[in-house]
């Protein structure tokens, strides 16, 4: 009898043993970072978190557009100059140029003036610029000439790693790719510290690293119009980067019209009609950059970009009657376990 | 003749075992209760068509059953069928369901609504992309 009781108690205690999951959250890059570790690594989770904090802080200092002394803000030049970015900066400039070329100018990391015109920078007061003001800003931008979008970005990364500046007074804004790069860096560091199964998230963009000890990674997609609800669930059995760009982040309303931070370089206005785009891919840097790009580009012209970067995407469109509908690339459905938004009707 | 030694019913270690059992039982009690669900799954003809988040204000949707449209309402109070094209709408009379495992079934329309443990709710996810 005593043996039976002992086995019962041992079973009860063992059943109560929870998996080794540790979580940390902190603020950096004007957003919230969170890291979840599954299992043990070569060092304690506390030491690992300290390493991650330091790395996020380093990268914020490097790529922030709102810290006056950031490395990015010091990288200035006039047309005709060539600058010498380091390898880390060159990687981001290379992707920015590639996305700009691939999207025919719809992705642009030099829209700083336009962003400030809307008061969308950190700590700025929101406002709607006049048509004349927008036109003036776009006039200074040689990527656009009338209705024709030239494919040449106002900078070019030379084969020897130097950066050729093709326009005066360029302001670089890596807001669409810096978070993704940082997530990737933190994930790489976690791998090196032995924490193979981890989830790194920054402001809604995330990377599920490795295989979860129990079950699959399950990631919800925020409902674009219901802040506390998810409209879909994604499931992954191995590493995957997920990034969403939505018009509900950094937005304001004037006369019932939503003005948001994803600006269409061809119009100088917030991109429409999509209200959210979720991209899944192998790397968080590319997923981050692509989600912004595809938000502007739309699904009709996204095929080449998705193929180039081996990514998949979901677009949620807001119709004139305020209803929502979804467009999903073929490979996305493989990971989509549920979606409560109906498919868009073919036009 | 030596008097027969009666075995003791309890020994000191038995008390510890009993205490462990009681603690374990108390710990598992919350799991045994039927908890309030956070999500409802809607199926038509066995195929999942919607996942409803059971929190926030009331929301409404229409799903197409095999006999015609079925109106659903869901929110913090749970989920219910508002209107169904059945001669005897038992599913409508069921009213709100909120607890895990509760089900509404409308056989003519081949509709099933089940409240689940929160699978698909934000709390059960590893993260939310936004």
Short mmCIF file of C-alpha atoms in Angstrom, two decimals:
data_model
loop_
_atom_site.label_atom_id
_atom_site.label_comp_id
_atom_site.label_asym_id
_atom_site.label_seq_id
_atom_site.Cartn_x
_atom_site.Cartn_y
_atom_site.Cartn_z
CA UNK A 1 0.00 0.00 0.00
CA UNK A 2 2.79 2.37 0.97
CA UNK A 3 4.57 1.71 -2.31
CA UNK A 4 1.40 2.49 -4.27
CA UNK A 5 0.95 5.71 -2.35
CA UNK A 6 4.57 6.67 -2.92
CA UNK A 7 4.27 6.08 -6.66
CA UNK A 8 1.06 8.12 -6.73
CA UNK A 9 2.69 11.03 -4.94
CA UNK A 10 5.78 10.89 -7.12
CA UNK A 11 3.55 10.91 -10.20
CA UNK A 12 1.61 13.89 -8.88
CA UNK A 13 4.81 15.79 -8.20
CA UNK A 14 6.32 14.92 -11.58
CA UNK A 15 3.10 15.89 -13.32
CA UNK A 16 3.49 19.28 -11.76
CA UNK A 17 6.92 19.79 -13.18
CA UNK A 18 6.60 22.47 -15.82
CA UNK A 19 8.81 22.85 -18.82
CA UNK A 20 11.81 25.09 -18.36
CA UNK A 21 10.41 28.30 -19.83
CA UNK A 22 11.88 31.71 -19.02
CA UNK A 23 10.72 35.06 -20.29
CA UNK A 24 12.06 38.58 -20.27
CA UNK A 25 10.62 41.88 -21.51
CA UNK A 26 12.23 45.26 -21.89
CA UNK A 27 11.94 48.46 -23.87
CA UNK A 28 14.34 49.40 -26.64
CA UNK A 29 14.11 50.99 -30.08
CA UNK A 30 10.91 52.74 -29.07
CA UNK A 31 9.14 49.39 -28.71
CA UNK A 32 8.82 46.38 -26.41
CA UNK A 33 11.17 43.46 -26.81
CA UNK A 34 10.33 40.07 -25.39
CA UNK A 35 12.30 36.85 -25.34
CA UNK A 36 11.02 33.43 -24.33
CA UNK A 37 13.50 30.63 -23.75
CA UNK A 38 12.48 26.98 -23.82
CA UNK A 39 14.97 24.67 -22.14
CA UNK A 40 18.42 25.37 -20.83
CA UNK A 41 21.51 26.85 -22.43
CA UNK A 42 25.22 27.04 -21.72
CA UNK A 43 24.74 29.96 -19.33
CA UNK A 44 21.94 31.03 -17.02
CA UNK A 45 18.89 32.73 -18.55
CA UNK A 46 19.67 35.87 -16.51
CA UNK A 47 23.12 36.15 -18.06
CA UNK A 48 21.66 35.49 -21.51
CA UNK A 49 19.06 38.22 -21.02
CA UNK A 50 21.79 40.66 -20.00
CA UNK A 51 23.68 39.89 -23.23
CA UNK A 52 20.49 40.48 -25.25
CA UNK A 53 19.75 43.79 -23.52
CA UNK A 54 23.26 45.00 -24.31
CA UNK A 55 23.00 43.95 -27.95
CA UNK A 56 19.60 45.61 -28.42
CA UNK A 57 20.96 48.75 -26.84
CA UNK A 58 24.01 48.70 -29.11
CA UNK A 59 21.87 48.32 -32.21
CA UNK A 60 19.50 51.05 -31.09
CA UNK A 61 22.46 53.38 -30.85
CA UNK A 62 23.55 52.28 -34.31
CA UNK A 63 20.30 52.41 -36.29
CA UNK A 64 17.98 54.78 -34.48
CA UNK A 65 16.78 57.72 -36.52
CA UNK A 66 15.56 59.56 -33.40
CA UNK A 67 18.79 59.47 -31.39
CA UNK A 68 20.74 62.50 -32.66
CA UNK A 69 24.10 60.84 -32.17
CA UNK A 70 23.22 57.48 -33.66
CA UNK A 71 25.61 55.99 -36.17
CA UNK A 72 22.89 56.19 -38.83
CA UNK A 73 22.31 59.89 -38.27
CA UNK A 74 26.02 60.55 -38.59
CA UNK A 75 26.08 58.82 -41.95
CA UNK A 76 25.37 61.87 -44.08
CA UNK A 77 26.67 63.13 -47.35
CA UNK A 78 25.85 65.15 -50.40
CA UNK A 79 25.21 63.97 -53.93
CA UNK A 80 28.37 62.53 -55.41
CA UNK A 81 29.91 61.59 -52.08
CA UNK A 82 30.87 58.05 -51.24
CA UNK A 83 30.62 56.96 -47.62
CA UNK A 84 32.16 53.94 -46.02
CA UNK A 85 29.55 52.10 -43.95
CA UNK A 86 30.71 49.17 -41.84
CA UNK A 87 29.62 45.62 -42.63
CA UNK A 88 26.51 45.82 -40.45
CA UNK A 89 25.33 49.06 -42.02
CA UNK A 90 26.21 47.79 -45.49
CA UNK A 91 24.00 44.74 -44.95
CA UNK A 92 21.00 46.95 -44.23
CA UNK A 93 21.73 49.38 -47.04
CA UNK A 94 22.06 46.41 -49.40
CA UNK A 95 18.63 45.06 -48.45
CA UNK A 96 17.07 48.54 -48.58
CA UNK A 97 18.39 49.05 -52.09
CA UNK A 98 17.33 45.59 -53.16
CA UNK A 99 13.77 46.06 -51.84
CA UNK A 100 13.58 49.47 -53.45
CA UNK A 101 14.61 48.05 -56.82
CA UNK A 102 12.35 45.00 -56.45
CA UNK A 103 9.33 47.14 -55.60
CA UNK A 104 10.02 49.85 -58.22
CA UNK A 105 10.57 52.44 -55.57
CA UNK A 106 7.67 51.49 -53.26
CA UNK A 107 10.11 50.78 -50.46
CA UNK A 108 12.15 53.80 -49.53
CA UNK A 109 14.35 54.33 -46.49
CA UNK A 110 14.81 58.02 -47.36
CA UNK A 111 11.30 59.24 -46.57
CA UNK A 112 12.38 61.02 -43.41
CA UNK A 113 11.11 64.44 -44.54
CA UNK A 114 7.71 63.04 -45.47
CA UNK A 115 7.43 61.21 -42.16
CA UNK A 116 8.22 64.40 -40.28
CA UNK A 117 5.68 66.31 -42.39
CA UNK A 118 2.99 64.03 -40.92
CA UNK A 119 4.47 64.35 -37.44
CA UNK A 120 5.01 60.58 -37.36
CA UNK A 121 8.50 60.70 -35.89
CA UNK A 122 9.09 59.83 -32.25
CA UNK A 123 7.70 62.60 -30.02
CA UNK A 124 6.32 64.67 -32.90
CA UNK A 125 2.82 66.17 -33.12
CA UNK A 126 0.65 64.54 -35.77
CA UNK A 127 -0.61 66.70 -38.61
CA UNK A 128 -1.77 66.34 -42.19
CA UNK A 129 0.51 68.14 -44.64
CA UNK A 130 -1.07 70.04 -47.50
CA UNK A 131 -1.01 68.69 -51.04
CA UNK A 132 1.47 71.42 -51.92
CA UNK A 133 3.76 70.43 -49.09
CA UNK A 134 3.67 66.78 -50.14
CA UNK A 135 4.28 67.71 -53.75
CA UNK A 136 7.22 69.88 -52.73
CA UNK A 137 8.79 67.04 -50.75
CA UNK A 138 8.28 64.56 -53.57
CA UNK A 139 9.59 67.05 -56.10
CA UNK A 140 12.90 66.99 -54.29
CA UNK A 141 12.95 63.25 -54.55
CA UNK A 142 14.48 62.23 -57.87
CA UNK A 143 13.08 58.72 -57.63
CA UNK A 144 9.80 60.12 -58.94
CA UNK A 145 9.14 62.15 -62.05
CA UNK A 146 5.45 62.84 -62.52
CA UNK A 147 3.58 59.56 -62.71
CA UNK A 148 6.69 57.63 -63.66
CA UNK A 149 8.48 55.85 -60.88
CA UNK A 150 12.15 55.56 -61.59
CA UNK A 151 13.68 52.43 -60.19
CA UNK A 152 16.90 53.98 -59.02
CA UNK A 153 17.12 54.55 -55.27
CA UNK A 154 18.90 57.75 -54.19
CA UNK A 155 21.86 55.72 -52.94
CA UNK A 156 23.84 52.78 -54.24
CA UNK A 157 25.95 50.24 -52.44
CA UNK A 158 29.10 49.76 -54.48
CA UNK A 159 30.75 46.32 -54.84
CA UNK A 160 33.64 47.42 -52.62
CA UNK A 161 31.21 48.18 -49.77
CA UNK A 162 31.18 51.97 -50.16
CA UNK A 163 27.87 53.81 -50.29
CA UNK A 164 27.36 56.22 -53.17
CA UNK A 165 25.05 59.13 -52.29
CA UNK A 166 23.01 60.24 -55.30
CA UNK A 167 20.93 63.03 -53.75
CA UNK A 168 21.61 65.90 -51.39
CA UNK A 169 20.47 65.94 -47.78
CA UNK A 170 19.40 62.32 -47.54
CA UNK A 171 17.87 61.27 -44.22
CA UNK A 172 17.96 57.55 -43.72
CA UNK A 173 15.20 55.87 -41.73
CA UNK A 174 15.73 52.19 -41.00
CA UNK A 175 12.48 51.88 -39.05
CA UNK A 176 11.24 49.24 -41.49
CA UNK A 177 14.25 46.94 -41.17
CA UNK A 178 16.21 47.71 -37.99
CA UNK A 179 13.87 45.76 -35.71
CA UNK A 180 14.06 42.74 -37.98
CA UNK A 181 17.84 42.89 -38.02
CA UNK A 182 17.93 43.20 -34.23
CA UNK A 183 15.61 40.23 -33.78
CA UNK A 184 17.90 38.19 -36.03
CA UNK A 185 20.97 39.23 -34.06
CA UNK A 186 19.35 38.32 -30.73
CA UNK A 187 18.32 34.95 -32.13
CA UNK A 188 21.86 34.28 -33.36
CA UNK A 189 23.23 35.16 -29.93
CA UNK A 190 20.74 32.84 -28.24
CA UNK A 191 21.82 30.01 -30.53
CA UNK A 192 25.45 30.65 -29.63
CA UNK A 193 24.53 30.56 -25.92
CA UNK A 194 22.86 27.20 -26.36
CA UNK A 195 19.23 28.36 -26.19
CA UNK A 196 18.15 26.68 -29.40
CA UNK A 197 14.39 26.90 -28.81
CA UNK A 198 13.46 30.52 -28.34
CA UNK A 199 11.08 33.22 -29.42
CA UNK A 200 12.31 36.78 -29.89
CA UNK A 201 9.74 39.49 -30.41
CA UNK A 202 10.01 43.23 -30.95
CA UNK A 203 6.91 45.30 -31.44
CA UNK A 204 4.96 42.46 -32.97
CA UNK A 205 7.67 41.19 -35.30
CA UNK A 206 9.14 37.93 -34.15
CA UNK A 207 11.38 34.97 -34.79
CA UNK A 208 10.53 31.48 -33.59
CA UNK A 209 13.93 29.81 -33.26
CA UNK A 210 14.42 26.05 -33.37
CA UNK A 211 11.88 23.44 -32.39
CA UNK A 212 9.72 23.89 -29.35
CA UNK A 213 10.27 21.06 -26.87
CA UNK A 214 6.54 20.37 -26.72
CA UNK A 215 4.18 21.09 -29.57
CA UNK A 216 4.52 23.67 -32.31
CA UNK A 217 5.03 27.40 -32.30
CA UNK A 218 1.64 29.08 -32.37
CA UNK A 219 1.52 32.73 -33.34
CA UNK A 220 -1.64 34.82 -33.48
CA UNK A 221 -2.23 37.53 -36.07
CA UNK A 222 -3.69 40.66 -34.53
CA UNK A 223 -7.12 41.62 -35.78
CA UNK A 224 -6.60 44.94 -37.62
CA UNK A 225 -9.69 46.54 -36.12
CA UNK A 226 -10.06 44.74 -32.75
CA UNK A 227 -6.97 45.55 -30.72
CA UNK A 228 -7.20 42.67 -28.24
CA UNK A 229 -8.25 39.97 -30.65
CA UNK A 230 -6.51 37.75 -33.09
CA UNK A 231 -7.99 37.10 -36.50
CA UNK A 232 -5.82 34.12 -37.33
CA UNK A 233 -3.35 31.64 -35.94
CA UNK A 234 -0.12 30.47 -37.55
CA UNK A 235 1.61 27.23 -36.66
CA UNK A 236 5.26 26.34 -37.23
CA UNK A 237 7.24 23.24 -36.39
CA UNK A 238 10.64 24.85 -36.92
CA UNK A 239 12.34 28.24 -37.22
CA UNK A 240 10.32 31.00 -38.84
CA UNK A 241 10.31 34.78 -38.95
CA UNK A 242 6.98 36.57 -38.79
CA UNK A 243 6.46 40.26 -39.41
CA UNK A 244 3.31 42.35 -39.67
CA UNK A 245 2.84 45.90 -40.87
CA UNK A 246 -0.48 47.48 -39.96
CA UNK A 247 -2.18 50.82 -40.41
CA UNK A 248 -3.29 50.70 -36.74
CA UNK A 249 0.25 51.34 -35.50
CA UNK A 250 1.47 54.92 -35.26
CA UNK A 251 -1.68 56.37 -36.76
CA UNK A 252 -4.03 59.25 -36.12
CA UNK A 253 -7.43 60.36 -37.35
CA UNK A 254 -8.49 63.66 -38.88
CA UNK A 255 -12.16 64.04 -39.89
CA UNK A 256 -12.59 60.29 -39.61
CA UNK A 257 -9.73 59.55 -42.00
CA UNK A 258 -6.92 57.34 -40.77
CA UNK A 259 -3.38 58.58 -41.36
CA UNK A 260 -0.73 55.97 -40.63
CA UNK A 261 3.01 55.54 -40.79
CA UNK A 262 3.35 53.38 -43.90
CA UNK A 263 3.69 56.00 -46.58
CA UNK A 264 3.46 55.29 -50.29
CA UNK A 265 6.49 56.98 -51.87
CA UNK A 266 4.61 57.43 -55.15
CA UNK A 267 1.80 59.53 -53.61
CA UNK A 268 3.38 60.79 -50.41
CA UNK A 269 0.27 59.61 -48.56
CA UNK A 270 -0.50 56.66 -46.29
CA UNK A 271 -0.66 53.50 -48.38
CA UNK A 272 -4.13 52.07 -49.01
CA UNK A 273 -6.30 49.95 -49.26
CA UNK A 274 -4.59 47.25 -47.19
CA UNK A 275 -4.75 47.61 -43.44
CA UNK A 276 -2.38 44.78 -42.47
CA UNK A 277 0.18 42.56 -44.12
CA UNK A 278 1.81 39.60 -42.42
CA UNK A 279 4.92 38.04 -43.94
CA UNK A 280 6.54 34.76 -42.98
CA UNK A 281 10.04 33.83 -44.07
CA UNK A 282 13.32 32.34 -42.98
CA UNK A 283 14.95 35.56 -41.80
CA UNK A 284 13.56 38.30 -39.60
CA UNK A 285 15.41 41.10 -41.43
CA UNK A 286 13.83 40.23 -44.76
CA UNK A 287 10.41 39.53 -43.24
CA UNK A 288 10.46 42.95 -41.57
CA UNK A 289 11.43 44.80 -44.74
CA UNK A 290 9.03 42.80 -46.89
CA UNK A 291 5.98 43.41 -44.71
CA UNK A 292 6.34 47.17 -45.21
CA UNK A 293 7.11 46.76 -48.90
CA UNK A 294 4.21 44.43 -49.60
CA UNK A 295 1.83 46.68 -47.67
CA UNK A 296 2.46 49.33 -50.33
CA UNK A 297 2.95 47.03 -53.31
CA UNK A 298 -0.17 44.89 -52.75
CA UNK A 299 -0.66 41.26 -53.70
CA UNK A 300 -1.06 41.87 -57.43
CA UNK A 301 2.60 42.77 -57.92
CA UNK A 302 4.11 40.81 -55.05
CA UNK A 303 4.88 37.55 -56.83
CA UNK A 304 8.47 38.33 -57.82
CA UNK A 305 9.36 39.70 -54.39
CA UNK A 306 7.92 36.68 -52.60
CA UNK A 307 9.82 34.37 -54.93
CA UNK A 308 13.08 36.30 -54.61
CA UNK A 309 13.01 36.20 -50.82
CA UNK A 310 11.27 32.79 -50.40
CA UNK A 311 8.56 34.40 -48.34
CA UNK A 312 4.78 34.14 -48.07
CA UNK A 313 2.25 36.77 -47.14
CA UNK A 314 -1.27 37.56 -46.00
CA UNK A 315 -2.95 40.85 -46.91
CA UNK A 316 -6.01 42.12 -45.10
CA UNK A 317 -7.92 44.74 -47.04
CA UNK A 318 -10.40 47.26 -45.71
CA UNK A 319 -13.24 47.74 -48.17
CA UNK A 320 -15.12 51.04 -48.62
CA UNK A 321 -17.96 49.69 -46.42
CA UNK A 322 -15.37 49.07 -43.63
CA UNK A 323 -15.62 45.29 -44.02
CA UNK A 324 -12.39 43.30 -44.12
CA UNK A 325 -11.28 40.60 -46.49
CA UNK A 326 -8.09 38.60 -46.86
CA UNK A 327 -5.74 37.60 -49.68
CA UNK A 328 -3.25 34.83 -48.95
CA UNK A 329 -0.24 33.69 -50.97
CA UNK A 330 -0.28 29.93 -51.68
CA UNK A 331 2.50 28.93 -49.27
CA UNK A 332 1.04 30.95 -46.42
CA UNK A 333 -2.00 28.70 -46.09
CA UNK A 334 0.26 25.78 -45.16
CA UNK A 335 0.96 27.47 -41.83
CA UNK A 336 -2.39 29.19 -41.36
CA UNK A 337 -4.45 27.20 -38.89
CA UNK A 338 -7.39 29.58 -38.75
CA UNK A 339 -8.49 32.91 -40.16
CA UNK A 340 -11.72 34.62 -39.20
CA UNK A 341 -11.62 37.12 -42.06
CA UNK A 342 -13.29 36.03 -45.29
CA UNK A 343 -11.36 35.90 -48.56
CA UNK A 344 -11.55 38.90 -50.88
CA UNK A 345 -13.77 38.50 -53.90
CA UNK A 346 -11.91 38.50 -57.16
CA UNK A 347 -12.40 41.78 -58.97
CA UNK B 1 4.21 -17.17 24.96
CA UNK B 2 5.02 -13.74 23.67
CA UNK B 3 2.03 -11.45 23.24
CA UNK B 4 1.24 -10.92 19.58
CA UNK B 5 2.50 -7.55 18.34
CA UNK B 6 -0.25 -5.66 16.54
CA UNK B 7 1.01 -3.73 13.46
CA UNK B 8 0.64 0.04 13.85
CA UNK B 9 -1.96 1.54 11.55
CA UNK B 10 0.02 4.74 10.94
CA UNK B 11 3.71 5.46 11.03
CA UNK B 12 5.31 8.94 11.00
CA UNK B 13 6.16 8.78 7.28
CA UNK B 14 2.53 7.96 6.40
CA UNK B 15 1.49 11.42 7.58
CA UNK B 16 3.89 12.96 5.09
CA UNK B 17 2.49 10.81 2.29
CA UNK B 18 -1.08 11.77 3.14
CA UNK B 19 -0.12 15.43 3.25
CA UNK B 20 1.48 15.11 -0.19
CA UNK B 21 -1.66 13.49 -1.57
CA UNK B 22 -3.86 16.22 -0.16
CA UNK B 23 -1.64 18.96 -1.56
CA UNK B 24 -1.59 17.27 -4.97
CA UNK B 25 -5.35 16.88 -4.93
CA UNK B 26 -5.88 20.51 -3.97
CA UNK B 27 -3.50 21.58 -6.72
CA UNK B 28 -5.37 19.68 -9.41
CA UNK B 29 -8.81 20.91 -8.32
CA UNK B 30 -8.81 24.02 -10.49
CA UNK B 31 -8.10 21.86 -13.53
CA UNK B 32 -11.10 19.68 -12.79
CA UNK B 33 -13.53 22.58 -12.80
CA UNK B 34 -15.16 23.41 -16.08
CA UNK B 35 -13.41 26.66 -16.85
CA UNK B 36 -14.78 29.50 -18.87
CA UNK B 37 -13.63 29.11 -22.45
CA UNK B 38 -11.89 31.82 -24.35
CA UNK B 39 -12.57 30.64 -27.86
CA UNK B 40 -15.41 29.06 -29.77
CA UNK B 41 -14.92 26.96 -32.86
CA UNK B 42 -17.63 27.05 -35.51
CA UNK B 43 -17.86 24.14 -37.92
CA UNK B 44 -20.20 23.49 -40.83
CA UNK B 45 -20.33 19.96 -42.17
CA UNK B 46 -17.34 19.13 -40.00
CA UNK B 47 -15.19 21.85 -41.53
CA UNK B 48 -13.93 24.66 -39.33
CA UNK B 49 -15.21 27.96 -40.68
CA UNK B 50 -14.66 30.42 -37.83
CA UNK B 51 -12.79 30.87 -34.58
CA UNK B 52 -14.44 33.31 -32.24
CA UNK B 53 -12.67 35.14 -29.45
CA UNK B 54 -14.99 35.17 -26.45
CA UNK B 55 -14.08 38.52 -25.02
CA UNK B 56 -14.79 42.14 -25.73
CA UNK B 57 -18.07 43.60 -26.92
CA UNK B 58 -20.78 41.63 -28.65
CA UNK B 59 -20.08 40.84 -32.25
CA UNK B 60 -22.18 39.30 -34.94
CA UNK B 61 -21.52 37.18 -37.97
CA UNK B 62 -23.38 35.07 -40.43
CA UNK B 63 -22.21 31.62 -41.47
CA UNK B 64 -23.71 29.65 -44.28
CA UNK B 65 -25.10 26.34 -43.10
CA UNK B 66 -26.33 23.61 -45.37
CA UNK B 67 -29.92 24.89 -45.03
CA UNK B 68 -29.15 28.60 -45.30
CA UNK B 69 -27.64 31.47 -43.32
CA UNK B 70 -27.16 31.19 -39.55
CA UNK B 71 -26.65 34.29 -37.43
CA UNK B 72 -24.21 34.08 -34.53
CA UNK B 73 -23.56 36.45 -31.65
CA UNK B 74 -20.48 36.22 -29.44
CA UNK B 75 -18.61 38.19 -26.84
CA UNK B 76 -17.91 38.06 -23.11
CA UNK B 77 -21.24 36.35 -22.42
CA UNK B 78 -20.28 33.47 -24.67
CA UNK B 79 -21.60 32.48 -28.06
CA UNK B 80 -25.14 31.77 -29.22
CA UNK B 81 -27.11 31.16 -32.37
CA UNK B 82 -29.42 34.09 -32.98
CA UNK B 83 -31.25 32.79 -35.99
CA UNK B 84 -31.22 29.54 -37.91
CA UNK B 85 -33.33 28.30 -40.83
CA UNK B 86 -34.68 25.30 -38.95
CA UNK B 87 -38.30 24.33 -38.29
CA UNK B 88 -37.46 23.57 -34.70
CA UNK B 89 -34.51 25.79 -33.81
CA UNK B 90 -33.20 24.01 -30.72
CA UNK B 91 -29.84 25.65 -31.31
CA UNK B 92 -31.41 29.09 -30.91
CA UNK B 93 -33.16 28.07 -27.71
CA UNK B 94 -29.89 26.80 -26.24
CA UNK B 95 -28.87 30.40 -25.70
CA UNK B 96 -25.36 31.40 -24.73
CA UNK B 97 -22.67 28.80 -24.06
CA UNK B 98 -19.50 29.90 -22.31
CA UNK B 99 -17.79 27.00 -20.58
CA UNK B 100 -15.20 24.70 -22.07
CA UNK B 101 -16.77 21.72 -23.76
CA UNK B 102 -20.22 23.34 -24.14
CA UNK B 103 -21.65 22.74 -27.58
CA UNK B 104 -24.46 23.94 -29.78
CA UNK B 105 -25.44 21.62 -32.57
CA UNK B 106 -27.88 22.37 -35.34
CA UNK B 107 -28.30 19.10 -37.18
CA UNK B 108 -30.40 20.32 -40.15
CA UNK B 109 -27.82 23.01 -40.89
CA UNK B 110 -24.90 20.72 -40.02
CA UNK B 111 -23.59 23.44 -37.71
CA UNK B 112 -21.50 22.83 -34.60
CA UNK B 113 -20.29 25.46 -32.17
CA UNK B 114 -17.96 24.39 -29.38
CA UNK B 115 -16.33 26.39 -26.63
CA UNK B 116 -12.74 25.27 -26.23
CA UNK B 117 -10.05 25.70 -23.63
CA UNK B 118 -8.66 28.78 -25.17
CA UNK B 119 -6.70 27.14 -27.95
CA UNK B 120 -6.43 29.96 -30.41
CA UNK B 121 -7.00 32.61 -27.78
CA UNK B 122 -4.21 35.07 -27.15
CA UNK B 123 -3.33 33.48 -23.80
CA UNK B 124 -2.56 30.12 -25.38
CA UNK B 125 -0.30 31.50 -28.09
CA UNK B 126 3.47 31.84 -28.08
CA UNK B 127 3.11 35.35 -29.39
CA UNK B 128 1.00 37.73 -31.43
CA UNK B 129 2.26 39.51 -34.51
CA UNK B 130 0.93 43.02 -35.06
#
